[in-house]
GROMACS .gro file of C-alpha atoms in nm:
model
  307
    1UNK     CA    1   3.299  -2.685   1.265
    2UNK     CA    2   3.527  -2.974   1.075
    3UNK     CA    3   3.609  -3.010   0.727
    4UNK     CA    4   3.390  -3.287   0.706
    5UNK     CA    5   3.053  -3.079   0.893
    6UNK     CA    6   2.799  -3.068   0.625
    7UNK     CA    7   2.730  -2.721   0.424
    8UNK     CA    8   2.357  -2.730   0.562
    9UNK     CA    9   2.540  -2.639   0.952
   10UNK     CA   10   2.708  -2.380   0.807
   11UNK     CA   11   2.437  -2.210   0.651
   12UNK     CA   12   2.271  -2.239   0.995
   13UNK     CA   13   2.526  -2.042   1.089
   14UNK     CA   14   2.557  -1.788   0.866
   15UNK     CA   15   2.180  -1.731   0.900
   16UNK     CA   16   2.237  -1.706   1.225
   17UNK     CA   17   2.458  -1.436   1.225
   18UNK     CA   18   2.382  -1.224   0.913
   19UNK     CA   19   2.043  -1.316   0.812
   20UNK     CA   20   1.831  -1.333   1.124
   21UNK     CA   21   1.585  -1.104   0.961
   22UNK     CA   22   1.668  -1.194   0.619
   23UNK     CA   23   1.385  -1.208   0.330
   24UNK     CA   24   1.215  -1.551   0.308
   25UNK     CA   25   1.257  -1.579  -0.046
   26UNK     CA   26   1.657  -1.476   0.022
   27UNK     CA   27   1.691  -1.809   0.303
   28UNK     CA   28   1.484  -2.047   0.039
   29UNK     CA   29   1.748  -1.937  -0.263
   30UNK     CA   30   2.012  -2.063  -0.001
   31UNK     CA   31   1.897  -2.382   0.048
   32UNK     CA   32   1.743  -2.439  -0.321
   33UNK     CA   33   2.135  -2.377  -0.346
   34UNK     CA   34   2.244  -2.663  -0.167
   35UNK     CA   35   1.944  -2.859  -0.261
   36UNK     CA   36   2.096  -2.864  -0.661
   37UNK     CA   37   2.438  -2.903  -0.482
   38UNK     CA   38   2.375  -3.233  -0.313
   39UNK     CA   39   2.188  -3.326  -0.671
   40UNK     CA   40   2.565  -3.203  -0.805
   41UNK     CA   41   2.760  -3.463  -0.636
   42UNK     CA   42   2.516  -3.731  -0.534
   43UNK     CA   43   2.551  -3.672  -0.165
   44UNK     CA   44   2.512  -3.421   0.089
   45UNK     CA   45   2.754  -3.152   0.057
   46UNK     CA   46   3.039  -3.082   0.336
   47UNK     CA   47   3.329  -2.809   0.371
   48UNK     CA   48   3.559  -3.077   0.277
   49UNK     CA   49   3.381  -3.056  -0.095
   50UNK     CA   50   3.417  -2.677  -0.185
   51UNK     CA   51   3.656  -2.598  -0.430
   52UNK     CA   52   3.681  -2.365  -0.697
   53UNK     CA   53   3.665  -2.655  -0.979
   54UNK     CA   54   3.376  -2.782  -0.809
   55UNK     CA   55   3.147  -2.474  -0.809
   56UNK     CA   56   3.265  -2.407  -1.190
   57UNK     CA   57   3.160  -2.794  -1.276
   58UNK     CA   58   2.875  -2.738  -1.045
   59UNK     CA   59   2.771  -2.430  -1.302
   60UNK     CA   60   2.843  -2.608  -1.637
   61UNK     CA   61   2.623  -2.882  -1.471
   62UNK     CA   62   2.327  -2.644  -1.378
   63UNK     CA   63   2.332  -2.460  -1.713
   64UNK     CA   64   2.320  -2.816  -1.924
   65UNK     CA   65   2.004  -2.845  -1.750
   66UNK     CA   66   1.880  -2.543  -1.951
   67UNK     CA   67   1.926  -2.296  -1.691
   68UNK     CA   68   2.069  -1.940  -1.762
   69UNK     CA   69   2.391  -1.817  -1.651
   70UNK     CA   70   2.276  -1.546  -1.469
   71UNK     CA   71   2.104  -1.835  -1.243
   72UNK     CA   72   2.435  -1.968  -1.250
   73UNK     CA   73   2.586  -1.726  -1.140
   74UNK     CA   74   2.345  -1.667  -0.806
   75UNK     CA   75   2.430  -2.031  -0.721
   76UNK     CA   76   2.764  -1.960  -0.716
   77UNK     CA   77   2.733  -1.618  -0.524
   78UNK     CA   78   2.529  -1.829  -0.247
   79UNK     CA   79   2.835  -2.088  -0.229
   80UNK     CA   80   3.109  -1.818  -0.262
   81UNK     CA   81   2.898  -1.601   0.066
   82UNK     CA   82   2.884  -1.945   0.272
   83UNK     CA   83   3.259  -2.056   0.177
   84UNK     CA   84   3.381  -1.716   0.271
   85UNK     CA   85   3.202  -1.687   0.604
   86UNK     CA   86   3.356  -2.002   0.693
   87UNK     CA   87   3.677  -1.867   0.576
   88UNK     CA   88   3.620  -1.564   0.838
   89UNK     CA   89   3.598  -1.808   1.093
   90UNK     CA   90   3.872  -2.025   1.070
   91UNK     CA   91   3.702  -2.335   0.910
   92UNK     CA   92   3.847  -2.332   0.576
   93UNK     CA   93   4.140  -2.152   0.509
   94UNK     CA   94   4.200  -2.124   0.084
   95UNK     CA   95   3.893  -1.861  -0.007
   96UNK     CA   96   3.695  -1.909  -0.326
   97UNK     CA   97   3.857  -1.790  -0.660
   98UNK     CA   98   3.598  -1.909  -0.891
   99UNK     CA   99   3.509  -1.683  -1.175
  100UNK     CA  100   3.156  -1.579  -1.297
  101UNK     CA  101   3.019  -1.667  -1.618
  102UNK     CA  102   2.927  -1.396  -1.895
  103UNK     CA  103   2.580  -1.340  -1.898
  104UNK     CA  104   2.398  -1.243  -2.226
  105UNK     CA  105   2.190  -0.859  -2.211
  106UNK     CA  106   1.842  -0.989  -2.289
  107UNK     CA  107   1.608  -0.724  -2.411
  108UNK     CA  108   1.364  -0.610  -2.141
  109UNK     CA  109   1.015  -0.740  -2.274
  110UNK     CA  110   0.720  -0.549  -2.080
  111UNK     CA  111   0.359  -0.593  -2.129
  112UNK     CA  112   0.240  -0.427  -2.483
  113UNK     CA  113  -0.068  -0.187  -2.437
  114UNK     CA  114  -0.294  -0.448  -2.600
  115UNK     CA  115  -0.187  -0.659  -2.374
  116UNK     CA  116  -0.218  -0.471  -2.094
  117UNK     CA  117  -0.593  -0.495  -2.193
  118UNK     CA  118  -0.601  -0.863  -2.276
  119UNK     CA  119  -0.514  -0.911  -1.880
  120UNK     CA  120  -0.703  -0.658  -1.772
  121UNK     CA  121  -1.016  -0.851  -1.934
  122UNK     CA  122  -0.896  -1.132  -1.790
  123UNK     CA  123  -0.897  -0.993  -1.440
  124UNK     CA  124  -1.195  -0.889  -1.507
  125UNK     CA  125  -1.378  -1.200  -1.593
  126UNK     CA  126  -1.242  -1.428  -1.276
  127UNK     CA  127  -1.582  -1.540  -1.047
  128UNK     CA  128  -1.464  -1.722  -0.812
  129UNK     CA  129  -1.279  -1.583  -0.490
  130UNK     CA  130  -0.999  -1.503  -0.233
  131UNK     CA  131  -1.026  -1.491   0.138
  132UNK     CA  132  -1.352  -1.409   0.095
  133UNK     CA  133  -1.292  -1.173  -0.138
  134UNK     CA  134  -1.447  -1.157  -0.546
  135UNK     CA  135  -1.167  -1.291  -0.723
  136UNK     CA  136  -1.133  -1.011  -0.973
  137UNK     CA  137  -1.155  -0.693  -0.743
  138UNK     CA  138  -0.889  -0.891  -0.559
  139UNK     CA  139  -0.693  -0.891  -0.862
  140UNK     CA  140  -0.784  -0.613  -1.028
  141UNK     CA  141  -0.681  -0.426  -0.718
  142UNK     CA  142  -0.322  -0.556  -0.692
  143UNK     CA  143  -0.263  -0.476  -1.079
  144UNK     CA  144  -0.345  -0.138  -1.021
  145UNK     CA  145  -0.130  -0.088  -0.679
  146UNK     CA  146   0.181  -0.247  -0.897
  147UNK     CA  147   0.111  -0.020  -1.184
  148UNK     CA  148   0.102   0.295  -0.957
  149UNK     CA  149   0.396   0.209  -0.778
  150UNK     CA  150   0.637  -0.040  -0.989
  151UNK     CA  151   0.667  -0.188  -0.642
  152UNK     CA  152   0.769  -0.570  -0.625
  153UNK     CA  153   0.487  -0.798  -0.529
  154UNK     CA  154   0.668  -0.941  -0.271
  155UNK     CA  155   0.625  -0.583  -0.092
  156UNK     CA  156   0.248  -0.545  -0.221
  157UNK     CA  157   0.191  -0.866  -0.073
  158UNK     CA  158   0.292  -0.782   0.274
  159UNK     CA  159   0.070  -0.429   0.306
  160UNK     CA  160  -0.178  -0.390   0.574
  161UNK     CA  161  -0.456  -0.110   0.545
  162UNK     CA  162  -0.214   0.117   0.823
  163UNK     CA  163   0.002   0.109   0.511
  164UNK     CA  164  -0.274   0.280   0.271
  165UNK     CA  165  -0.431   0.636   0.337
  166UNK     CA  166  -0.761   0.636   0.107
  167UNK     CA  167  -0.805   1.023   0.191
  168UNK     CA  168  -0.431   1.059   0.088
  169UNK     CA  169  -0.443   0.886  -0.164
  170UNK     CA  170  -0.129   0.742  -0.066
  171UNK     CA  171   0.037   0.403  -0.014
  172UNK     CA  172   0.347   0.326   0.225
  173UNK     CA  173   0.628   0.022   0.177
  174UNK     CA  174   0.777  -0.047   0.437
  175UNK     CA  175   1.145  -0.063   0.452
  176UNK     CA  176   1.111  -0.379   0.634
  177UNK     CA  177   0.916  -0.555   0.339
  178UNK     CA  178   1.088  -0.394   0.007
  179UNK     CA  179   1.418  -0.591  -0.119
  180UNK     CA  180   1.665  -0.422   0.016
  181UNK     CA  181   1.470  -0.297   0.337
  182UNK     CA  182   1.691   0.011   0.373
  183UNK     CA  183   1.433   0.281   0.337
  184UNK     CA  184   1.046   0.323   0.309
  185UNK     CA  185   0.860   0.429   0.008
  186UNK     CA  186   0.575   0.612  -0.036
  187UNK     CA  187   0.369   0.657  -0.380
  188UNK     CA  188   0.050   0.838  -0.430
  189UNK     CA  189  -0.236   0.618  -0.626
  190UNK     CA  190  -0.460   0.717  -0.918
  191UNK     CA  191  -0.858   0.777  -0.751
  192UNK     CA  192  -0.900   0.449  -0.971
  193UNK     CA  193  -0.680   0.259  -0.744
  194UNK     CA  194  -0.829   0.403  -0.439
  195UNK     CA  195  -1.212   0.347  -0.533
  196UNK     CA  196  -1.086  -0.037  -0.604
  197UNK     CA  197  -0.870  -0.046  -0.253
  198UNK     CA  198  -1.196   0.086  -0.064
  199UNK     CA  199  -1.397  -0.188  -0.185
  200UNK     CA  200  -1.139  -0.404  -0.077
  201UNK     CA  201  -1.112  -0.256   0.243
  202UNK     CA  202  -1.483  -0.319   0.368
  203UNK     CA  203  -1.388  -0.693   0.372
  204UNK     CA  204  -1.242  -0.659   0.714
  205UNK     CA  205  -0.888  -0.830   0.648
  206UNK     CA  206  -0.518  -0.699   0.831
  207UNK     CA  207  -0.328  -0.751   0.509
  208UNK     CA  208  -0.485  -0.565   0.201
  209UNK     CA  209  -0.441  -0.843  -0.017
  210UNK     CA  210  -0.524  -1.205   0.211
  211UNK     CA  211  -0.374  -1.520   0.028
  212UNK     CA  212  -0.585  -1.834   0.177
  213UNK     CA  213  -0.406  -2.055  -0.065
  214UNK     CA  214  -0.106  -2.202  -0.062
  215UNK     CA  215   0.159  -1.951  -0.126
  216UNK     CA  216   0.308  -2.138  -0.417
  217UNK     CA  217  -0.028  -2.144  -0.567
  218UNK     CA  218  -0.052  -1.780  -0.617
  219UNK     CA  219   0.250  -1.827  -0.912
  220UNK     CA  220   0.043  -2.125  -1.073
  221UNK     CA  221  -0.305  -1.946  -1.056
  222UNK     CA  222  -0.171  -1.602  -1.236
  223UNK     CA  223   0.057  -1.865  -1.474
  224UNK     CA  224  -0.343  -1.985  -1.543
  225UNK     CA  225  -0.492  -1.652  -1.595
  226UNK     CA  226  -0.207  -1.542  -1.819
  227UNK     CA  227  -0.312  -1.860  -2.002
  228UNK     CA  228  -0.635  -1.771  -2.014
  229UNK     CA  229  -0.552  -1.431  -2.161
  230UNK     CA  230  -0.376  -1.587  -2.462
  231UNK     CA  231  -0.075  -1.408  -2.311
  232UNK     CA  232   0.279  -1.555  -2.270
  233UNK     CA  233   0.296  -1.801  -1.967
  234UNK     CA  234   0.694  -1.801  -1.909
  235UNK     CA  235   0.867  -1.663  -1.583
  236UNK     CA  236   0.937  -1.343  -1.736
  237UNK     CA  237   0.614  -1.281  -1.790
  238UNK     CA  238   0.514  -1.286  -1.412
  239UNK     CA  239   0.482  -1.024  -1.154
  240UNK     CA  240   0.772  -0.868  -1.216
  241UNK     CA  241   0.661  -0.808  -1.611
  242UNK     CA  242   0.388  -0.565  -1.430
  243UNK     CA  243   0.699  -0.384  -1.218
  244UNK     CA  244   0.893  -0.344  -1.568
  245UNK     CA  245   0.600  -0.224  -1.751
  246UNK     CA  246   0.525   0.051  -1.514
  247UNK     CA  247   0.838   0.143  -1.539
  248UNK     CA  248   0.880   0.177  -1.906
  249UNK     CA  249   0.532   0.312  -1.943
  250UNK     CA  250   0.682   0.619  -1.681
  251UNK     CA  251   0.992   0.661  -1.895
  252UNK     CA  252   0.837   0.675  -2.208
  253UNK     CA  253   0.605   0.985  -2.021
  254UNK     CA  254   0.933   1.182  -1.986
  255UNK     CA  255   0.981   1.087  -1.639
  256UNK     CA  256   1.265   0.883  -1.417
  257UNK     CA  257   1.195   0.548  -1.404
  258UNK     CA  258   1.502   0.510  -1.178
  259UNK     CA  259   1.364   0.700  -0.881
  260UNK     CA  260   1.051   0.519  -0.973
  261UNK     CA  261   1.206   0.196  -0.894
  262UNK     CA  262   1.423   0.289  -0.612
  263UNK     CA  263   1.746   0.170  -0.793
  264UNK     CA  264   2.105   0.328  -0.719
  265UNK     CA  265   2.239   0.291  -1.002
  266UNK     CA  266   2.082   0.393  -1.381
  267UNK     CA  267   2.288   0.124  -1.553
  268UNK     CA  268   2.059  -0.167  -1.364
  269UNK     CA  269   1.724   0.042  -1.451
  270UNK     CA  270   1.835   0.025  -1.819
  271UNK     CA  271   1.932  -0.313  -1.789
  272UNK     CA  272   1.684  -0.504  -1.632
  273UNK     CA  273   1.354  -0.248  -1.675
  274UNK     CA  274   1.321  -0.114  -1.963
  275UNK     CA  275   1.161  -0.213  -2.293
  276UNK     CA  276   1.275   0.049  -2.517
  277UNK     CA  277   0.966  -0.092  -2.769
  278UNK     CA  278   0.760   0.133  -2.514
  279UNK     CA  279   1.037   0.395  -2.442
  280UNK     CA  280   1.151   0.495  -2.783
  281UNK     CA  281   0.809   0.424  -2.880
  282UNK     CA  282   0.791   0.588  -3.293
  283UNK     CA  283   1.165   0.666  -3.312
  284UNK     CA  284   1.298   0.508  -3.623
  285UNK     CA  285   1.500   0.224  -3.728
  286UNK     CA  286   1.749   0.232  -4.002
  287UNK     CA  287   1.445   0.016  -4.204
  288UNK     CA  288   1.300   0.349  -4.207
  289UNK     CA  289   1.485   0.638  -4.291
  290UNK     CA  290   1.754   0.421  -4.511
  291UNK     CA  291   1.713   0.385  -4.887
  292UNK     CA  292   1.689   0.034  -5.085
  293UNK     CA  293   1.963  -0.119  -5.252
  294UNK     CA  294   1.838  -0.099  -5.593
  295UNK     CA  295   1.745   0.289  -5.566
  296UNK     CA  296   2.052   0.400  -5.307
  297UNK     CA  297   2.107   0.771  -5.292
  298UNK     CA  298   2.256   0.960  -5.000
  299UNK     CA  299   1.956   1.071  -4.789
  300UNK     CA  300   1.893   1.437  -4.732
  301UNK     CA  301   1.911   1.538  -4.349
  302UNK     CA  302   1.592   1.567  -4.164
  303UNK     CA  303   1.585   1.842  -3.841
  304UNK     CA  304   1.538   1.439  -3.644
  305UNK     CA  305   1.850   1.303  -3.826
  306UNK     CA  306   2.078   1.610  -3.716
  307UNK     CA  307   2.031   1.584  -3.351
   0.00000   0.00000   0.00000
């Protein structure tokens, strides 16, 4: 490979090598990478081009398009993972010293209870259907796996019925389908869940949920439902809003919504997962417990206010 070999061969490569099994949705980031790269610098990127004041311009460039820095930031990890393989092989021979950008800590926003029941309504009220399938049982039924098992839908999407034990009660991931495909998981699911996966079931399909659409479609049609709902429509309000409000629904029971998750690490639980609206649930706010201005008097101590 030259200096002048565009960036596209060398991600061949590195998928090649590293990534021959990689997650779908992991290759596509790679290339949407290099897609807004070659939009960058009006051409198709090479080795030649990578340089750390290139992927920091390339950053300020995808941000002023009213992107977040923590989107940023994954473009440049994908450049600073291709750059550095090529490094490894001789290709290039300065490595990438670009630095990361600051991202904010948003506030974890999970689905409220009344609006748990505005798209459960929803779901409800969908006629028309999926592989065959009624539309809402099909929906219906993957709400209720995601919000017994705070499992990605990603990973929901890829079960088959030798994944799900009805007498058990009990649903498998396997390791080869969850993010980081290390390790399975198993969760047990409420009799709820299981009457609605049995239903499912006598439709005859491998996979437990079928997608006959296209697969971008599924994204637009839940965007449409959420819509319908009178419930936000943004990106954070997707799947993944279903994943965080099991989650935070768990923790606010007393329980570990770390384990629940699968994460390593409680910091990225906290982080990312978390609403603490639902966590902390009545626990008050200085609003509450501190005196106005026009009557201020040194509040006595409450058994709550000495812990």
């Amino acid at each position: 490979m030259t200096p002048d070999s565009p960036l596209t061969q060398l991600l061949d490569a590195y998928l090649a090598k590293h990534m021959r099994n990689g997650a779908g949705s992991t290759v596509k980031q790679y290339h949407v990478t290099l897609g807004n790269m070659e939009k960058f610098i009006g051409h198709s990127p090479r080795l030649s081009d990578l340089s750390d004041d290139l992927v920091q311009d390339f950053m300020a460039w995808f941000i002023s398009r009213g992107r977040t820095p923590r989107g940023a930031n994954k473009l440049r990890s994908n450049i600073h993972t291709l750059w550095s393989f090529a490094c490894r092989n001789g290709w290039l021979s300065k490595w990438p010293d670009s630095k990361a950008l600051k991202e904010p800590r948003r506030i974890v926003n999970a689905w409220t209870p009344e609006q748990l029941r505005q798209l459960h309504e929803a779901l409800t009220a969908l006629s028309g259907d999926v592989a065959g399938i009624p539309e809402d049982l099909w929906w219906v039924t993957l709400h209720a796996v995601i919000w017994d098992t705070a499992e990605r839908i990603g990973a929901v999407r890829q079960l088959t019925w030798n994944d799900v034990s009805l007498d058990q009660r009990r649903v498998t991931f396997r390791a080869e389908t969850r993010k980081n495909k290390t390790e399975d998981k198993q969760h047990p699911l409420h009799p709820e869940t299981v009457a609605f996966l049995g239903r499912l079931k006598e439709h005859g399909h491998r996979l437990v949920f079928p997608w006959d659409r296209e697969d971008s479609y599924l994204w637009i049609r839940y965007k449409a439902i959420r819509r319908k709902a009178g419930l936000p429509c943004d990106r954070i309000h997707s799947f993944h809003c279903m994943r965080k409000s099991s989650a935070s629904y768990f923790e606010a029971a007393g329980w570990n919504a770390t384990t629940l998750l699968g994460h390593s690490s409680r910091a990225v639980t906290e982080k990312h997962y978390l609403d603490l609206s639902i966590v902390e649930g009545d626990k008050p706010s200085p609003c509450d417990v501190l005196p106005r201005l026009a009557v201020a008097e040194i509040p006595e101590k409450t058994a709550a206010g000495t812990n």
